[in-house]
Amino acid sequence: MASPTVSNRIQLVQGDITRQEVSAVVNAANSTLLGGGGVDGAIHRTGGPAILEECRIIRASPDYKDGLPAGQAVITTGGKLPAAHVIHTVGPIWHGGQQGEPELLANCYHNSLRLAAEHQLASVAFPGISTGVYGYPKKEATSIAVREVCQWLSENQFPQTVVFVTFDDESRRLYEQEL
Ligand code: APR
């Protein structure tokens, strides 16, 4: 049977990422990995302390003693979330677009997808990384997200499905346009 086209493997949902029934949800973390507001706050609040415990273990390792650099991703348990795993990635803070933000944002998606593939996860849900507190313009961020995911899915079997989770109407419309 022909493999489903890329578009059949992408879903768009408006709602709370903590409620998504997927193999992994992606957290829009900060480099401390110790929690925050927005998506980060919701994931830790709903997923419970097991997530933070694993984040602390990651931070204690030599590789991440100074924190998780922007663009990189790590994976932990999903704790009490419907999702078995959380992939934590640190988006770039928007400074006008001339300090490597686009590349760093693309790396967030690429490295999160690479982790999902390494764990042969069936499905991964992404929030709009960096489009909240970090101030990344939603239109540009959405086109990077869709481009990176389509590219990855066209070349890789895993994850089988990617869910873009939007939290507001503007974001939903932007994803609808891009997709
Ligand atoms: N489910 C889905 N999407 C959400 C949710 C949620 N529960 N909460 C917020 N969002 C949306 C926001 O509307 C925004 O579009 O996710 C996007 C990312 O917003 P933030 O969570 O603010 O993430 P980001 O912009 O990457 O900033 C990261 O914020 O919470 C802190 O610790 C975090 O320092 C880090 C920074």
CSV table of C-alpha atoms and ligand atoms in Angstrom, one decimal:
chain,number,residue,atom,x,y,z
A,1,MET,CA,0.0,0.0,0.0
A,2,ALA,CA,1.3,3.4,-0.9
A,3,SER,CA,2.4,5.3,2.2
A,4,PRO,CA,-0.1,8.0,3.1
A,5,THR,CA,0.9,11.4,1.7
A,6,VAL,CA,2.4,13.9,4.1
A,7,SER,CA,-0.8,15.9,4.4
A,8,ASN,CA,-2.7,12.8,5.6
A,9,ARG,CA,-0.2,12.6,8.5
A,10,ILE,CA,-0.7,16.2,9.7
A,11,GLN,CA,-3.6,17.2,11.9
A,12,LEU,CA,-4.7,20.6,13.2
A,13,VAL,CA,-6.5,21.0,16.5
A,14,GLN,CA,-7.5,24.0,18.5
A,15,GLY,CA,-7.3,23.4,22.3
A,16,ASP,CA,-5.1,22.6,25.3
A,17,ILE,CA,-2.0,20.7,24.4
A,18,THR,CA,-2.1,18.9,27.8
A,19,ARG,CA,-5.2,17.1,26.7
A,20,GLN,CA,-3.9,15.7,23.4
A,21,GLU,CA,-4.0,11.9,23.2
A,22,VAL,CA,-0.7,11.5,21.4
A,23,SER,CA,2.6,9.6,22.1
A,24,ALA,CA,4.4,12.8,23.0
A,25,VAL,CA,3.5,16.5,23.5
A,26,VAL,CA,6.2,19.1,22.8
A,27,ASN,CA,6.8,21.6,25.6
A,28,ALA,CA,7.7,25.2,24.8
A,29,ALA,CA,10.3,25.2,27.6
A,30,ASN,CA,13.0,27.6,28.7
A,31,SER,CA,16.6,26.6,29.1
A,32,THR,CA,16.4,25.9,32.8
A,33,LEU,CA,13.9,23.1,32.1
A,34,LEU,CA,12.4,23.9,35.6
A,35,GLY,CA,9.0,25.1,34.4
A,36,GLY,CA,7.4,28.4,33.6
A,37,GLY,CA,4.1,29.8,32.4
A,38,GLY,CA,2.1,29.1,29.2
A,39,VAL,CA,2.5,25.7,27.7
A,40,ASP,CA,5.4,24.9,30.1
A,41,GLY,CA,3.2,25.8,33.1
A,42,ALA,CA,0.3,23.8,31.8
A,43,ILE,CA,2.4,20.7,31.1
A,44,HIS,CA,4.0,20.7,34.5
A,45,ARG,CA,0.8,21.5,36.3
A,46,THR,CA,-1.2,18.8,34.6
A,47,GLY,CA,1.6,16.2,34.2
A,48,GLY,CA,2.7,16.4,37.8
A,49,PRO,CA,6.1,16.2,39.5
A,50,ALA,CA,7.4,13.2,37.7
A,51,ILE,CA,8.2,15.4,34.7
A,52,LEU,CA,10.1,18.0,36.7
A,53,GLU,CA,12.0,15.2,38.5
A,54,GLU,CA,13.3,13.9,35.1
A,55,CYS,CA,14.1,17.5,34.0
A,56,ARG,CA,16.2,17.9,37.1
A,57,ILE,CA,18.1,14.6,36.3
A,58,ILE,CA,18.7,15.9,32.8
A,59,ARG,CA,20.0,19.3,34.2
A,60,ALA,CA,22.3,17.4,36.5
A,61,SER,CA,24.0,15.7,33.6
A,62,PRO,CA,27.3,17.3,32.3
A,63,ASP,CA,25.8,18.0,28.9
A,64,TYR,CA,23.1,20.2,30.3
A,65,LYS,CA,24.5,21.6,33.5
A,66,ASP,CA,24.2,25.1,32.0
A,67,GLY,CA,20.7,24.5,30.7
A,68,LEU,CA,19.2,23.3,27.4
A,69,PRO,CA,20.3,25.6,24.6
A,70,ALA,CA,17.7,27.1,22.3
A,71,GLY,CA,16.9,24.8,19.3
A,72,GLN,CA,17.8,21.6,21.2
A,73,ALA,CA,15.3,19.0,22.6
A,74,VAL,CA,15.2,16.4,25.3
A,75,ILE,CA,12.5,13.8,26.2
A,76,THR,CA,11.0,12.9,29.5
A,77,THR,CA,8.0,11.0,30.9
A,78,GLY,CA,4.6,12.5,30.3
A,79,GLY,CA,3.7,11.9,34.0
A,80,LYS,CA,-0.1,12.1,34.4
A,81,LEU,CA,-0.7,13.5,30.9
A,82,PRO,CA,-2.5,11.4,28.3
A,83,ALA,CA,0.8,11.6,26.4
A,84,ALA,CA,3.4,9.1,27.5
A,85,HIS,CA,6.3,11.5,26.8
A,86,VAL,CA,7.1,15.2,26.8
A,87,ILE,CA,9.7,16.5,24.4
A,88,HIS,CA,11.0,19.7,25.9
A,89,THR,CA,12.5,22.2,23.4
A,90,VAL,CA,13.6,25.8,23.9
A,91,GLY,CA,12.5,28.2,21.3
A,92,PRO,CA,14.4,31.4,20.4
A,93,ILE,CA,13.4,34.6,22.0
A,94,TRP,CA,12.4,37.0,19.1
A,95,HIS,CA,14.9,39.9,18.8
A,96,GLY,CA,13.8,41.1,15.3
A,97,GLY,CA,14.8,38.1,13.3
A,98,GLN,CA,18.5,39.0,12.6
A,99,GLN,CA,20.0,36.9,15.4
A,100,GLY,CA,19.5,33.5,14.1
A,101,GLU,CA,15.9,33.1,15.4
A,102,PRO,CA,14.6,31.4,12.2
A,103,GLU,CA,17.3,28.8,12.2
A,104,LEU,CA,16.9,28.1,15.9
A,105,LEU,CA,13.1,27.8,15.6
A,106,ALA,CA,13.6,25.3,12.7
A,107,ASN,CA,16.0,23.4,14.9
A,108,CYS,CA,13.3,23.1,17.6
A,109,TYR,CA,11.0,21.3,15.2
A,110,HIS,CA,13.8,19.2,13.6
A,111,ASN,CA,15.3,18.1,16.9
A,112,SER,CA,11.9,17.3,18.4
A,113,LEU,CA,11.0,15.2,15.4
A,114,ARG,CA,14.4,13.5,15.5
A,115,LEU,CA,13.8,12.4,19.1
A,116,ALA,CA,10.3,11.2,18.2
A,117,ALA,CA,11.7,9.1,15.4
A,118,GLU,CA,14.5,7.7,17.6
A,119,HIS,CA,11.8,6.6,20.0
A,120,GLN,CA,9.6,5.4,17.1
A,121,LEU,CA,6.7,7.4,18.4
A,122,ALA,CA,3.4,7.2,16.6
A,123,SER,CA,2.2,10.7,17.1
A,124,VAL,CA,3.6,14.1,18.4
A,125,ALA,CA,1.7,17.3,19.2
A,126,PHE,CA,3.4,20.7,18.8
A,127,PRO,CA,2.3,24.0,20.3
A,128,GLY,CA,3.3,27.2,18.5
A,129,ILE,CA,6.8,27.3,19.9
A,130,SER,CA,8.1,30.8,20.7
A,131,THR,CA,4.9,32.5,19.6
A,132,GLY,CA,3.8,33.4,23.1
A,133,VAL,CA,6.1,34.9,25.8
A,134,TYR,CA,9.0,34.6,23.4
A,135,GLY,CA,7.4,37.0,21.0
A,136,TYR,CA,8.0,35.2,17.7
A,137,PRO,CA,5.7,36.6,15.0
A,138,LYS,CA,3.0,34.0,14.5
A,139,LYS,CA,2.9,34.1,10.7
A,140,GLU,CA,6.7,33.5,10.3
A,141,ALA,CA,6.7,30.9,13.0
A,142,THR,CA,3.9,29.0,11.5
A,143,SER,CA,5.5,28.8,8.1
A,144,ILE,CA,8.7,27.5,9.7
A,145,ALA,CA,6.8,24.9,11.7
A,146,VAL,CA,4.8,23.6,8.7
A,147,ARG,CA,7.9,23.6,6.4
A,148,GLU,CA,10.0,21.7,8.9
A,149,VAL,CA,7.3,19.1,9.7
A,150,CYS,CA,6.4,18.5,6.0
A,151,GLN,CA,10.1,18.1,5.1
A,152,TRP,CA,10.6,15.6,8.0
A,153,LEU,CA,7.5,13.6,7.2
A,154,SER,CA,8.4,13.4,3.5
A,155,GLU,CA,11.7,11.7,4.5
A,156,ASN,CA,10.8,9.7,7.6
A,157,GLN,CA,8.4,7.0,8.7
A,158,PHE,CA,8.2,8.2,12.3
A,159,PRO,CA,6.4,10.0,13.8
A,160,GLN,CA,3.5,8.7,11.8
A,161,THR,CA,1.3,11.7,12.7
A,162,VAL,CA,2.0,15.3,13.7
A,163,VAL,CA,-0.7,17.4,15.4
A,164,PHE,CA,-0.4,21.2,15.4
A,165,VAL,CA,-2.2,22.4,18.5
A,166,THR,CA,-3.4,26.1,18.3
A,167,PHE,CA,-4.6,28.0,21.3
A,168,ASP,CA,-6.3,30.9,19.5
A,169,ASP,CA,-8.2,31.7,16.3
A,170,GLU,CA,-5.4,33.7,14.8
A,171,SER,CA,-3.0,30.8,15.1
A,172,ARG,CA,-5.6,28.4,13.7
A,173,ARG,CA,-6.2,30.5,10.7
A,174,LEU,CA,-2.4,30.8,10.0
A,175,TYR,CA,-2.0,27.1,10.1
A,176,GLU,CA,-5.0,26.6,7.9
A,177,GLN,CA,-3.5,29.0,5.4
A,178,GLU,CA,-0.1,27.3,5.5
A,179,LEU,CA,-1.5,23.8,5.3
B,1,APR,N1,-2.0,24.5,25.0
B,1,APR,C1,-1.7,24.9,23.7
B,1,APR,N2,-1.1,26.0,23.4
B,1,APR,C2,-0.9,26.9,24.4
B,1,APR,C3,-1.2,26.6,25.7
B,1,APR,C4,-1.8,25.4,26.0
B,1,APR,N3,-2.2,25.0,27.3
B,1,APR,N4,-0.8,27.7,26.5
B,1,APR,C5,-0.3,28.6,25.7
B,1,APR,N5,-0.3,28.1,24.4
B,1,APR,C6,0.1,28.8,23.2
B,1,APR,C7,0.3,30.3,23.3
B,1,APR,O1,-0.9,31.0,22.9
B,1,APR,C8,1.4,30.5,22.2
B,1,APR,O2,0.8,30.6,20.9
B,1,APR,O3,1.4,28.2,22.9
B,1,APR,C9,2.2,29.2,22.3
B,1,APR,C10,3.6,29.3,23.0
B,1,APR,O4,3.4,30.2,24.1
B,1,APR,P1,4.3,30.1,25.4
B,1,APR,O5,3.8,29.0,26.2
B,1,APR,O6,4.4,31.4,26.0
B,1,APR,O7,5.8,29.6,24.9
B,1,APR,P2,7.0,30.5,24.3
B,1,APR,O8,6.5,31.7,23.5
B,1,APR,O9,7.8,29.5,23.6
B,1,APR,O10,7.7,31.0,25.5
B,1,APR,C11,8.5,30.1,26.3
B,1,APR,O11,7.4,30.9,28.3
B,1,APR,O12,6.2,29.7,29.7
B,1,APR,C12,7.4,30.2,29.5
B,1,APR,O13,8.9,28.6,30.6
B,1,APR,C13,8.4,29.1,29.4
B,1,APR,O14,10.2,30.7,29.5
B,1,APR,C14,9.5,29.9,28.6
B,1,APR,C15,8.7,30.8,27.7
